Amino acid sequence: MYRPNGDQATSTKGKSFLLKYKFLRSFRLRIFLIIMLIGMCSLVIMRRGLLANERNAAIDQRSSSVMSMMRILSNRIGSSFFLEDISDGEISGDLELLAEVYNARFIVTDSELRIVFDTADVDTGKYLLAGNAISAFRGKSVSEFDKEEGVIEIAVPVYSSSVDLDAEKSANAVILAEVSAKPVLNAVEQKSERSLLIELLAAVILLGVALIVSNIVVRPFDRVTRAIRGVVSYEDSELVVSDYMETEEIVDAFNDLRTRMKAVDESRQEFVSNVSHELKTPMASVKVLADSINMMPDAPIEMYKDFMQDISAEIDRENAIISNLLSLVKMDKGAGALDVQKCDINLMLENLIKRLGPLAKKSEVDIILESMRNVTADVDELKLASAITNLIENGIKYNKKPGWVKAHLDADHRFFTLTISDSGIGIPKEEQAHIFERFYRVDKSHSKEISGSGLGLSIARRTILLHRGSIKVDSEPGEGTTFTIRIPLSYIADNTSGAD
Ligand code: ADP
C-alpha cells in the first residue's frame, strides 16, 4: 500500500519512540490507563449529570413557588380595582415585599400590555412586548430560565372576576416576574465544590483499583515469562499456565516449539556423530593398512603397491564423503544454491548414461533410456545431473548380475516425470521411509561390499525439492526399485516449500 513519505517518517518516529521508552509498550500500563480513562470519564459525566439535575430541580422549585404566589396575587388583582387605581397600597406593598424576598422584579400590565406597575420603577408606562407576556395574555402561565442572565422569567395572566371566563379568552392583565436564580445557582455551586472533593477521593480510589486490577490481569503473563525462563533443558516437564485461554495458547505454542527444537537438536547430534563415524572409518582403514605394511620390513614391492592402492581408495572415499557433506550444507542454505538455466533433459540423460556405461558393464547391468518426448526445463543442470546419476548408480550398485536399469522420461504441460527402475535387490517396506535420511544405509552387512556413504539419496532429494519438485520410491524386496521424480518445467522462484 502506498504511504506518503511524511506518514512513514511519523510512524517510524512513533515506533522508535515506543522502542526507546519500553515502559510505554507495557500491557500493564495500558490496562491501567484504560481503567483510569473509563473510570474518570464516568465520574466526570456522572458528576455533571447530577449537578445539572440538581440545578434544574432547584430552579423548578423556585419558579413554582414564585408562580403560586403570583397566582394568588393575580386572583387578588382580578377581584380588586388595582388596575384602575394602582395606589391600592396593599397589593403594591405585597408585590414590593415579594420582590425583596425573592430578589425579583415584578411588573403588572393592563389589558393593552402597558406597564402599570413596576417594582423596579423604571419601565412604568412603557409597553411590554416580551414573548412570555404575550403568551400569558393569551391565558397561559409561562416560566423560563434565562441561562445567560441567570434569571427565571415567569408570566401569569390576570382575569377580572367580573368577566365571564368562557366568553373572554384574553386576560385583563399580566403579572411578569424576573426572579434572580443566583441564590439557587450559588447553592448548587457550593454543592458542586463539595462533590468535587468526593470526585477527587473517588479518583484516588479508582487509581488504587486500576493498579490492583492491572496487576491481577497481567499476572498470568508474568507467570508465563517466569515458567519459560525456568526451562533449562528439553527434559523439563511441559509448561502449564491455564489462567487464560491466551496464556494456555502461548504456553502450548512454546511446548510445540520445544518439541520441534528437541527433534532438530537430536537430529543434529545424530548427524554430528554420524559424520564423525563416517569420517573416522576410512581413516581407521588407512591406519590399519599403513601399520600392517610397517610391521613387515621385508614386504615385496607388489604388496606395497597393493596396500597403497587400498589407501588411495580409502582417501577417495573420505574425499567423497567430505564433498557430499559440503554440497548438503550448501543446499541447506536454500534455493539460492541453484544456478537455473534452460536445459535439454533428453541430452542430459544421454550424456550421464554414457558416462555410467563402464560401471554398468562391469556390473553386468544394462541401462535403457525410454524417452517419450523432447523435454526442455529450467533446472540447475550440474546438480540435477548428479542427483539422477546417483539414482542410476544406486540402480547399478544394488542390482543382481545380470540386471537392468531403465530411465523413462515423459512430460505434460507443467511437469516432466522421470522414473528410474531397476531389477535389483529392492528395499524392505519399513526401510523405505528412511532411505532419504542422511547416512542411512538399509543393510549394514551388504554396505561393506557395496561402497557408499548413505548421503546420495538425501542430496538427491534436497536437489529435487530445491527445484520445487518431488521424489518418491516404490520397491519390492527381491524384485526391484522404482524412483519417480516430478519437476516443474518452469522454475518457480518465489515458492519456498517443495512439493514432496
Ligand atoms: P549409498 O551411498 O549407501 O548408496 P544412498 O543415500 O544413495 O547412499 O542410499 C541409501 C540407501 O538406500 C543405500 O545404502 C541402499 O541401502 C538403499 N538404496 C538406494 N537405492 C537403492 C536401490 N536402487 N535398490 C536397493 N536399495 C537402494
XYZ file of C-alpha atoms and ligand atoms in Angstrom, residues 324 390-391 394-399 420 422 424-427 434-437 439-443 446-447 450-459 475 480-483, ligand 1:
68
model
C 28.911 -34.722 -0.282
C 23.207 -41.101 -8.009
C 19.816 -42.776 -8.609
C 22.267 -46.981 -6.983
C 20.242 -48.960 -9.541
C 23.513 -50.468 -10.801
C 25.088 -50.961 -7.338
C 22.088 -52.607 -5.666
C 21.319 -54.932 -8.601
C 14.301 -44.850 -12.741
C 15.837 -51.462 -11.678
C 17.753 -55.092 -8.150
C 17.584 -56.322 -4.567
C 14.758 -53.940 -3.606
C 14.177 -52.119 -0.299
C 14.318 -43.746 5.990
C 16.419 -44.073 2.858
C 16.373 -40.283 2.264
C 17.844 -39.610 5.719
C 23.904 -41.538 6.386
C 21.070 -44.068 6.287
C 22.020 -47.365 4.629
C 19.483 -50.184 4.507
C 21.516 -53.272 5.124
C 25.921 -55.552 2.369
C 27.117 -51.977 2.881
C 28.838 -52.082 -1.798
C 30.605 -48.752 -1.334
C 28.591 -45.725 -0.310
C 28.117 -43.166 2.457
C 24.309 -43.019 2.799
C 24.346 -39.358 1.684
C 23.492 -39.750 -2.028
C 19.692 -40.003 -1.710
C 19.418 -37.183 0.826
C 21.411 -34.911 -1.546
C 10.099 -51.032 -4.138
C 13.446 -54.164 -7.844
C 13.024 -50.472 -7.056
C 11.444 -47.520 -8.869
C 12.188 -43.873 -8.051
P 24.628 -45.012 -0.565
O 25.841 -44.182 -0.688
O 24.698 -46.002 0.572
O 24.172 -45.657 -1.828
P 22.181 -43.517 -0.746
O 21.711 -42.368 0.071
O 22.312 -43.330 -2.190
O 23.518 -43.997 -0.072
O 21.166 -44.711 -0.477
C 20.767 -45.010 0.833
C 20.465 -46.485 0.966
O 19.259 -46.805 0.259
C 21.505 -47.384 0.342
O 22.514 -47.682 1.247
C 20.704 -48.633 -0.033
O 20.633 -49.490 1.085
C 19.323 -48.092 -0.312
N 19.101 -47.954 -1.781
C 19.202 -46.830 -2.517
N 18.886 -47.057 -3.798
C 18.580 -48.399 -3.898
C 18.162 -49.255 -4.966
N 18.016 -48.797 -6.220
N 17.916 -50.536 -4.681
C 18.060 -51.002 -3.419
N 18.453 -50.247 -2.364
C 18.713 -48.963 -2.615
